[in-house]
Structures are given as C-alpha cells and as structure tokens.
CSV table of C-alpha atoms and ligand atoms in Angstrom, one decimal:
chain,number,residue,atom,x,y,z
A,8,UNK,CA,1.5,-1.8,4.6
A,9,UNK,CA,-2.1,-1.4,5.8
A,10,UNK,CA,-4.7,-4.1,3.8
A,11,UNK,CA,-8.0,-2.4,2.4
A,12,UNK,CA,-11.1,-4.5,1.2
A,13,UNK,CA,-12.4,-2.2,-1.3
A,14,UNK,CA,-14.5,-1.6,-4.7
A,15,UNK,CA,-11.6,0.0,-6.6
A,16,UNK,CA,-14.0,-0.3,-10.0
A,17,UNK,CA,-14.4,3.0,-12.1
A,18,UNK,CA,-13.0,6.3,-13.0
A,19,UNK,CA,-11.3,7.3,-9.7
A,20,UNK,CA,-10.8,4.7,-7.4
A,21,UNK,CA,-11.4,6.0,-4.1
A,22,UNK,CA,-11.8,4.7,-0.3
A,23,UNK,CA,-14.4,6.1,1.7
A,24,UNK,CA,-16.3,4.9,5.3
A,25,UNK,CA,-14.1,3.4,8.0
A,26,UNK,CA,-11.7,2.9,5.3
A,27,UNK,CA,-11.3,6.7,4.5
A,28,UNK,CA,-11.4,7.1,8.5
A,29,UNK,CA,-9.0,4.8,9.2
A,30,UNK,CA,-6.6,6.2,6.9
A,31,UNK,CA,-7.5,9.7,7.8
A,32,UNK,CA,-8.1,9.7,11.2
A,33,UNK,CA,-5.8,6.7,12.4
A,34,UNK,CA,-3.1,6.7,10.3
A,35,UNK,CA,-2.8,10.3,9.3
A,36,UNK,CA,-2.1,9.4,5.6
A,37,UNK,CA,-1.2,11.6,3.0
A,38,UNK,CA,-1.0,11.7,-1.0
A,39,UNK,CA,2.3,9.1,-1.7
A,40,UNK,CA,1.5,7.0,0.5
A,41,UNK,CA,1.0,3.3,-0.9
A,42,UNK,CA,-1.7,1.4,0.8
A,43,UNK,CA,-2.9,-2.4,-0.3
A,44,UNK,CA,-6.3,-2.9,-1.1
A,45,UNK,CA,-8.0,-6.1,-1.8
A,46,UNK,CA,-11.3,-6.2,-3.8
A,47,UNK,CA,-12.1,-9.7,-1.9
A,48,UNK,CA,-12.1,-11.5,-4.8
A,49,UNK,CA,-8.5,-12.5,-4.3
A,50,UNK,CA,-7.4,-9.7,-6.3
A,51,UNK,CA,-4.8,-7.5,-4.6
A,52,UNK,CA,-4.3,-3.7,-5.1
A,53,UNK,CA,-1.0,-1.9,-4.5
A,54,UNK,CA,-1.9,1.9,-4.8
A,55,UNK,CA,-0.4,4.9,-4.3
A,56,UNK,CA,-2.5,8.0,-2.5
A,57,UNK,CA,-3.3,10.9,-4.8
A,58,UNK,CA,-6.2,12.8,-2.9
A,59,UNK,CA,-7.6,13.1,0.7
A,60,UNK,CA,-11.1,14.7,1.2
A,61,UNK,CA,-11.3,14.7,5.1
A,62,UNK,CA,-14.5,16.2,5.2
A,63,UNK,CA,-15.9,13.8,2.5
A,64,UNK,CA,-13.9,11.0,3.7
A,65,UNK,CA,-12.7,10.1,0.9
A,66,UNK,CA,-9.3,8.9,-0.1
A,67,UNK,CA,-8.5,8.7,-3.6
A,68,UNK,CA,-5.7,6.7,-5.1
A,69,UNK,CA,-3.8,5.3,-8.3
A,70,UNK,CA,-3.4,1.5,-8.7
A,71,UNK,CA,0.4,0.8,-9.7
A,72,UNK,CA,-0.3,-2.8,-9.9
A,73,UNK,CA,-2.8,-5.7,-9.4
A,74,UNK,CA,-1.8,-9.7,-8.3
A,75,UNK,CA,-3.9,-12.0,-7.4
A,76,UNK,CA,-4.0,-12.4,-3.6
A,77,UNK,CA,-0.6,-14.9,-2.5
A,78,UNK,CA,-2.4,-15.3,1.3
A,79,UNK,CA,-5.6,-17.6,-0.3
A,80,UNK,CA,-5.3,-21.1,-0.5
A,81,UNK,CA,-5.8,-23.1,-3.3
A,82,UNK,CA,-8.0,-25.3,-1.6
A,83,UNK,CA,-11.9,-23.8,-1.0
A,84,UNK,CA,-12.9,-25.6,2.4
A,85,UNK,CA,-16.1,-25.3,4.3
A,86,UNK,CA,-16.8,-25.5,8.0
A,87,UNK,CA,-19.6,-26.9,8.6
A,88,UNK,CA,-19.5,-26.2,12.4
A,89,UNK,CA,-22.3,-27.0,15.2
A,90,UNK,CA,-23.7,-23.8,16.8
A,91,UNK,CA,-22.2,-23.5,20.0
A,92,UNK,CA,-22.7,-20.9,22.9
A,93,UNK,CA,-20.9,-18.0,23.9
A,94,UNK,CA,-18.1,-16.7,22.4
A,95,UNK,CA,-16.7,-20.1,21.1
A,96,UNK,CA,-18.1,-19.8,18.0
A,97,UNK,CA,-16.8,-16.2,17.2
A,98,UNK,CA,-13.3,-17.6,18.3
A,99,UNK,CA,-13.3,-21.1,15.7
A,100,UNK,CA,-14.9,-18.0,12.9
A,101,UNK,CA,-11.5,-16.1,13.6
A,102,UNK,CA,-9.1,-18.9,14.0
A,103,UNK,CA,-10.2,-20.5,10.8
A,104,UNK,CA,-10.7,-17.4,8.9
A,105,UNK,CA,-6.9,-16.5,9.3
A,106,UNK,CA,-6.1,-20.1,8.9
A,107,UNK,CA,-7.9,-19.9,5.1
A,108,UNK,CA,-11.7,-21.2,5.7
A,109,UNK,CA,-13.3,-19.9,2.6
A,110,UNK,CA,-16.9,-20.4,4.2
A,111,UNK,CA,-18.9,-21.1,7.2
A,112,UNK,CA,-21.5,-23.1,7.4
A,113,UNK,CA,-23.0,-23.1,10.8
A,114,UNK,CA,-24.9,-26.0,11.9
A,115,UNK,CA,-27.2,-27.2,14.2
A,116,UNK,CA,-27.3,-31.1,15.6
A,117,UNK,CA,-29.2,-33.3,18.3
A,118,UNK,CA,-26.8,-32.2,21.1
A,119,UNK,CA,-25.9,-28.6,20.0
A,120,UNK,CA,-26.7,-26.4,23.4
A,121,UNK,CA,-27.4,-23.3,21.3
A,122,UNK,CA,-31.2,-24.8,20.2
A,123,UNK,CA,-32.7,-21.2,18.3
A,124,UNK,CA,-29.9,-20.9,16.2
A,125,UNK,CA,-28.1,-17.9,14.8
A,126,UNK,CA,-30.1,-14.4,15.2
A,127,UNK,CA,-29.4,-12.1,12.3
A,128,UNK,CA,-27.9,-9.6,15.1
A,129,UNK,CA,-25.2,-13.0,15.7
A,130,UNK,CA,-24.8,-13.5,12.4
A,131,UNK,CA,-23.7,-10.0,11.8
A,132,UNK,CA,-21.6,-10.2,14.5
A,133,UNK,CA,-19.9,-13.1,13.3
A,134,UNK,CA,-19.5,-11.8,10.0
A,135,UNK,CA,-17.8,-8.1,11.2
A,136,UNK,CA,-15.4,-11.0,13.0
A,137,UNK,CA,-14.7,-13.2,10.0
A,138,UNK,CA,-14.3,-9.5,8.2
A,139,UNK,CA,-11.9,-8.8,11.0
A,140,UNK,CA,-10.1,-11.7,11.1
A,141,UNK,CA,-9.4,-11.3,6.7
A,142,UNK,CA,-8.0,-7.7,7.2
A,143,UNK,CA,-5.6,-8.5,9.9
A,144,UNK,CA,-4.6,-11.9,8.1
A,145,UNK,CA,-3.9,-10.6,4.8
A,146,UNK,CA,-7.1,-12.5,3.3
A,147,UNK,CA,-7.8,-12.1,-0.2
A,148,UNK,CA,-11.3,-12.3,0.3
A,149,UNK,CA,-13.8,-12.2,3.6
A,150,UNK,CA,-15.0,-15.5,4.1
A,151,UNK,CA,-18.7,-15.5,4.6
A,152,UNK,CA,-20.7,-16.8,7.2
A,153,UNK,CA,-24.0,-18.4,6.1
A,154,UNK,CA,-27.4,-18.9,8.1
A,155,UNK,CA,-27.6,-21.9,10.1
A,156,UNK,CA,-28.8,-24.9,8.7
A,157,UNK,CA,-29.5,-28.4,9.6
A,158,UNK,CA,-26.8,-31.2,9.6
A,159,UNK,CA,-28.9,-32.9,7.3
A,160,UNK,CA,-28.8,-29.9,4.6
A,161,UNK,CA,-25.0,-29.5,5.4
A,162,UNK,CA,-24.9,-33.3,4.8
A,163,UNK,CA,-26.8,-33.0,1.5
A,164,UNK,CA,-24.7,-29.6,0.4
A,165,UNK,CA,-21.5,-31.2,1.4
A,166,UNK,CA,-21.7,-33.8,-2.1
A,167,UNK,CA,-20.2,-30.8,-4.1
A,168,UNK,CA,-17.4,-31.1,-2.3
A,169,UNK,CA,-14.0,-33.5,-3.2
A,170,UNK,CA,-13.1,-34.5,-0.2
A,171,UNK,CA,-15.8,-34.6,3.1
A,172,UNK,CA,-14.8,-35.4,6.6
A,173,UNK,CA,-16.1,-35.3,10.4
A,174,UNK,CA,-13.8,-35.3,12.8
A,175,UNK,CA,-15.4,-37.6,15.2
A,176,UNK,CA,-13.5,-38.0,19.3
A,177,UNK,CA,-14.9,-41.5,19.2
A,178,UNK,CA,-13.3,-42.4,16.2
A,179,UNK,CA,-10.3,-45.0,17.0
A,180,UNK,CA,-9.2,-46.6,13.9
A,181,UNK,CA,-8.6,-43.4,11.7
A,182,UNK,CA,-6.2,-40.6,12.1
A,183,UNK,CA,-6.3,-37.7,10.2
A,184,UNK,CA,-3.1,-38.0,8.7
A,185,UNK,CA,-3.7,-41.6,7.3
A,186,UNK,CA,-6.6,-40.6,5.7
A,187,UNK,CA,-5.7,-37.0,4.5
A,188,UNK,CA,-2.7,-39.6,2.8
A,189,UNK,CA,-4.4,-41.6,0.9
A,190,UNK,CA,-6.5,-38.3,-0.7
A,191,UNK,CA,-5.9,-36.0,-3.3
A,192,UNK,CA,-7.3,-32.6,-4.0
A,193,UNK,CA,-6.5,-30.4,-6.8
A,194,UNK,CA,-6.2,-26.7,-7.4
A,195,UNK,CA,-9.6,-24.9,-6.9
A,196,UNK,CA,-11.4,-28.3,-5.7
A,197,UNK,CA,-13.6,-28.0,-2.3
A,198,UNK,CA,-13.9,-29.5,0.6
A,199,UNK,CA,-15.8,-29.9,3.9
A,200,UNK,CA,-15.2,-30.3,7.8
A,201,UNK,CA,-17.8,-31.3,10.1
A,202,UNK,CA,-17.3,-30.3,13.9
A,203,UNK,CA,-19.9,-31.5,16.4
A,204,UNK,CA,-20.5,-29.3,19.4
A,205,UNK,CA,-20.2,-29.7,22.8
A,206,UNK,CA,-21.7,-32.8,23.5
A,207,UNK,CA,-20.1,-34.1,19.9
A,208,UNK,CA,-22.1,-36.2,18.0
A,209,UNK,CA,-24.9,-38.5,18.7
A,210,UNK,CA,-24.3,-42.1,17.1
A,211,UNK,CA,-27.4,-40.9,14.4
A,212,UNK,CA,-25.5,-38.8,13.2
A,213,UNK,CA,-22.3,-40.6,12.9
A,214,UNK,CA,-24.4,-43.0,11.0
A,215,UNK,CA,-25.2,-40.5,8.9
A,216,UNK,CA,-22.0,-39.7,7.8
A,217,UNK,CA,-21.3,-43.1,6.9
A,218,UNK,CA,-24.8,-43.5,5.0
A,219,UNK,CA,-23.6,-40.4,3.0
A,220,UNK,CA,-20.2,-41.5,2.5
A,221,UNK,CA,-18.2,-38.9,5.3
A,222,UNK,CA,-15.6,-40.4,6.6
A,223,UNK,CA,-14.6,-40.0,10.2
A,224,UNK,CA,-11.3,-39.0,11.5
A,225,UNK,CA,-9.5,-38.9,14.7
A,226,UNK,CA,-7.9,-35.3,15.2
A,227,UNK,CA,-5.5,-37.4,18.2
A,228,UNK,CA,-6.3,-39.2,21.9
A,229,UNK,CA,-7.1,-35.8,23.3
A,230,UNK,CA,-10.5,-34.3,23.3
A,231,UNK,CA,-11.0,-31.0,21.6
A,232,UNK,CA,-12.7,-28.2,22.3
A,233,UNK,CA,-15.3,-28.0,19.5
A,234,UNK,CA,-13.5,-24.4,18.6
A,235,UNK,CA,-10.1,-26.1,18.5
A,236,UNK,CA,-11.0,-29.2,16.7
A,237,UNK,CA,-12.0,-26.7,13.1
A,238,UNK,CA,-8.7,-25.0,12.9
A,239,UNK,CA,-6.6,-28.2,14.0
A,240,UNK,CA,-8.9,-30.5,10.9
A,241,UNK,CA,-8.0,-27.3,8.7
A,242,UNK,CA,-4.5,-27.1,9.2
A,243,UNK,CA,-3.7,-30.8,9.1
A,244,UNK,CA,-5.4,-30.7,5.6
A,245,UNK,CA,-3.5,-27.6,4.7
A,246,UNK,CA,0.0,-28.9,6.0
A,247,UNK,CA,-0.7,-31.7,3.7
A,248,UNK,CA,-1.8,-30.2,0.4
A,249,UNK,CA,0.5,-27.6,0.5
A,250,UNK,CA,-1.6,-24.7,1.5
A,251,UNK,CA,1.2,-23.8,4.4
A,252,UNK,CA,3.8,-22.7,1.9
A,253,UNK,CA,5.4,-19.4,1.9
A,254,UNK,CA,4.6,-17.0,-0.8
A,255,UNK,CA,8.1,-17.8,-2.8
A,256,UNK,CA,8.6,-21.5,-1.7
A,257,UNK,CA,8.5,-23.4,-4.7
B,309,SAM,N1,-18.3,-35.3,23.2
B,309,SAM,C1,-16.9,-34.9,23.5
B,309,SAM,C2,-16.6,-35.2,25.0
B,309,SAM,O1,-17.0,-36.3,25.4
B,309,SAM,O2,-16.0,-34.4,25.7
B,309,SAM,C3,-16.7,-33.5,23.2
B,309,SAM,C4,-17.0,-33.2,21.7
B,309,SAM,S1,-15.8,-32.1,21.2
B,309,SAM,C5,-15.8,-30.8,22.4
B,309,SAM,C6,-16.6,-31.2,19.9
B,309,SAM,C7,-16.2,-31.7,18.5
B,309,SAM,O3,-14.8,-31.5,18.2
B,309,SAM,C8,-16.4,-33.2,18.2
B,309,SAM,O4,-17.7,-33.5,17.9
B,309,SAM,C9,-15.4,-33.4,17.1
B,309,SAM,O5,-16.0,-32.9,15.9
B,309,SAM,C10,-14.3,-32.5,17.4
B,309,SAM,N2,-13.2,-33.2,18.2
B,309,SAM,C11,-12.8,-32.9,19.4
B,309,SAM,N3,-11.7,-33.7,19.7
B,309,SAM,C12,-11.5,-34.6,18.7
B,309,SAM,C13,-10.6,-35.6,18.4
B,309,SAM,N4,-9.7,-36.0,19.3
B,309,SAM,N5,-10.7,-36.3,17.3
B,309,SAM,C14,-11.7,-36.0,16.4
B,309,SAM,N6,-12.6,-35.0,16.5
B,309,SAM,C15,-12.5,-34.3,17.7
C-alpha cells in the first residue's frame, strides 16, 4: 500500500498536488482503493478512496482508522553532521532518514571542505531528499533539515539532549558498544551524533567535546567515510535501545 504525507484535517479529507497525480496519473487509482497516508506527525491514515477529480487533482477519501506511526523510533536523535561536498551529504540525509534520524543539523568545522555552507537552493534539495527518503521508508514524519550552523552552536544546542556523542577515528580507548552499555535512554528522550567531515576533527575541537562533556567513541579500526560513520553511530544506538524491533516483537 502506497504511503501519503498528507493534511487529512477537515470536512473532506482530500489529496491533491503530486499526491493526487501520483495516485491519478501513476497508479491509476480508483474509488475503493485503500491508500496510507501519514500526517507526519507520526500519525498514520488508512483510507479508503471515495472521489477522484482528475482535472482538479484531487483525490478524496474516508479514514477507516488512525495509529500512530509503528516505523518511528522511540528515540529522537539529531545528526549533527559536518557539511561535506558533493553528493555525500544527500547520501548520509537518506541513509539516516530511513534509518530513523529525526533531525539534521548540518554543521560546519575547521576542516570541513564545503567553507560557504548550505545555499537555500541545497537546503531544499536536501529536504525533497530527506522527504524522499520518509515516503519510501514508511517514516511517520519527514525529518527536517535545518540551516547550517557552527559546531560551537551544535555544541551549545546539543545540552537538551540525554545522551551526546562524537564519533571520533582517533579515538582508541572507547568503542561504541561499551559506552552505548553503560547508557540509558528512555522513551521520547533525545539524543545527538557528531560526524566530522573529511578531514575529521581538529584536536580544538575534540577538546571541545570534552570541555562540554561529549564523549568520544570509536565506530571500529576502520576509517569511515564521514557519510557512513552517521548511519553506522545511529544504528549501533538503535540495535541497542531497541529501536530495531519489528512492529509485533515484544
Ligand atoms: N580524518 C580521517 C582520516 O584520517 O581519514 C577521516 C575522517 S572520517 C572520513 C569523517 C568522520 O567520520 C570522522 O570525523 C568521525 O566523526 C567519523 N568516523 C569515521 N571513521 C570512524 C571510526 N572508525 N570511529 C569513529 N568515528 C569515525
């Protein structure tokens, strides 16, 4: 069954735009169909088609019943991730956005190669590819991808956040699994994952972390690619709170 993100508020609730075309055009839909549509606040739709206005594009439908979303974790975590150029960036956007990412912070440090930031014509990019990423994963909401800001902000905005870490290729005395270990997150907590960029991070900055009480993590001997190293952080944290449960298990 196709998945929607939709306002399904009011009277009649009715898919219009790409949806509407999608369902028209692509699928050749028709009144009985049942189509799930999320309102991407983890609230899923299954409804049933009553009306299709080609011309209009607009597809109306009933709502037979609402859950909340089963494919969003219970965990909130937040990339923080440094800017880096060329598609990588898009790619560790999509990876982590079907892994669960709820945001993404981009950031920009002392060796980031990507120096003028994010242009609002990038940014919109990256956010039709996290939007992407949600439909085809079964999100229950479309992570968002903020404006770039410094790691120093992201350091500051980070202390809402349970649990903080940076994974860190220097780092030798602490794996990621012996520190997600001895941490506990609850339902609905947050947390945050700083990747460095290309040329990783510069010791200021690892100092940083430790001034503001981010601990560093070792993702394993080998290096990562900065757009590996977010989804690898995100599922290790995930395989060990229990975010990588089936829908029924338990
Ligand atoms: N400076 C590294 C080098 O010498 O090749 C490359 C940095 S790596 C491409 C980009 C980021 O991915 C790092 O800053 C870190 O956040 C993360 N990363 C990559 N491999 C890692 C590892 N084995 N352990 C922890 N973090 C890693």
């Amino acid at each position: 069954m196709p998945k929607y993100f939709a306002d399904l508020s009011g009277e009649s609730p009715v898919l219009t735009g790409e949806n509407a075309s999608h369902l028209i055009s692509s699928l050749r839909a028709s009144p009985g169909d049942r189509i799930a549509v999320c309102d991407g606040n983890s609230m899923d739709y299954c409804c049933e088609i009553t009306e299709i206005h080609p011309r209009q594009k607009q597809v109306f439908v009933r709502i037979l019943n609402v859950c909340p979303s089963p494919a969003e974790p219970h965990i909130k975590a937040s990339l923080y991730q440094a800017i880096a150029k060329g598609d990588k960036f898009e790619y560790a956007v999509q990876k982590c956005v079907e892994m669960g990412i709820f945001e993404i912070i981009p950031i920009t440090t002392e060796y980031t190669l990507a120096k003028d930031g994010l242009s609002e014509n990038k940014l919109k990019r990256l956010q039709a590819i996290s939007e992407a990423a949600a439909k085809q994963s079964m999100r229950g909401i479309i992570p968002r991808v903020l404006p770039a800001t410094s790691l120093e902000q992201a350091i500051m905005d980070s202390k809402r956040h349970r649990l903080a870490f940076a994974p860190y290729e220097n780092e030798r005395r602490q794996g990621i699994k012996s520190f997600l270990s001895r941490k506990i997150i609850n339902s609905n907590e947050t947390a945050g994952i700083f990747i460095g960029p290309e040329g990783g991070f510069s010791p200021g900055e690892v100092t940083a972390f430790e001034k503001n009480g981010i601990e560093r993590v070792s993702l394993g001997p080998r290096i990562l690619r900065a757009e590996t190293a977010g989804l690898v952080a995100l599922s290790a944290m995930f395989y060990e709170f229990d975010e990588l449960r089936a829908s029924n298990d338990g």
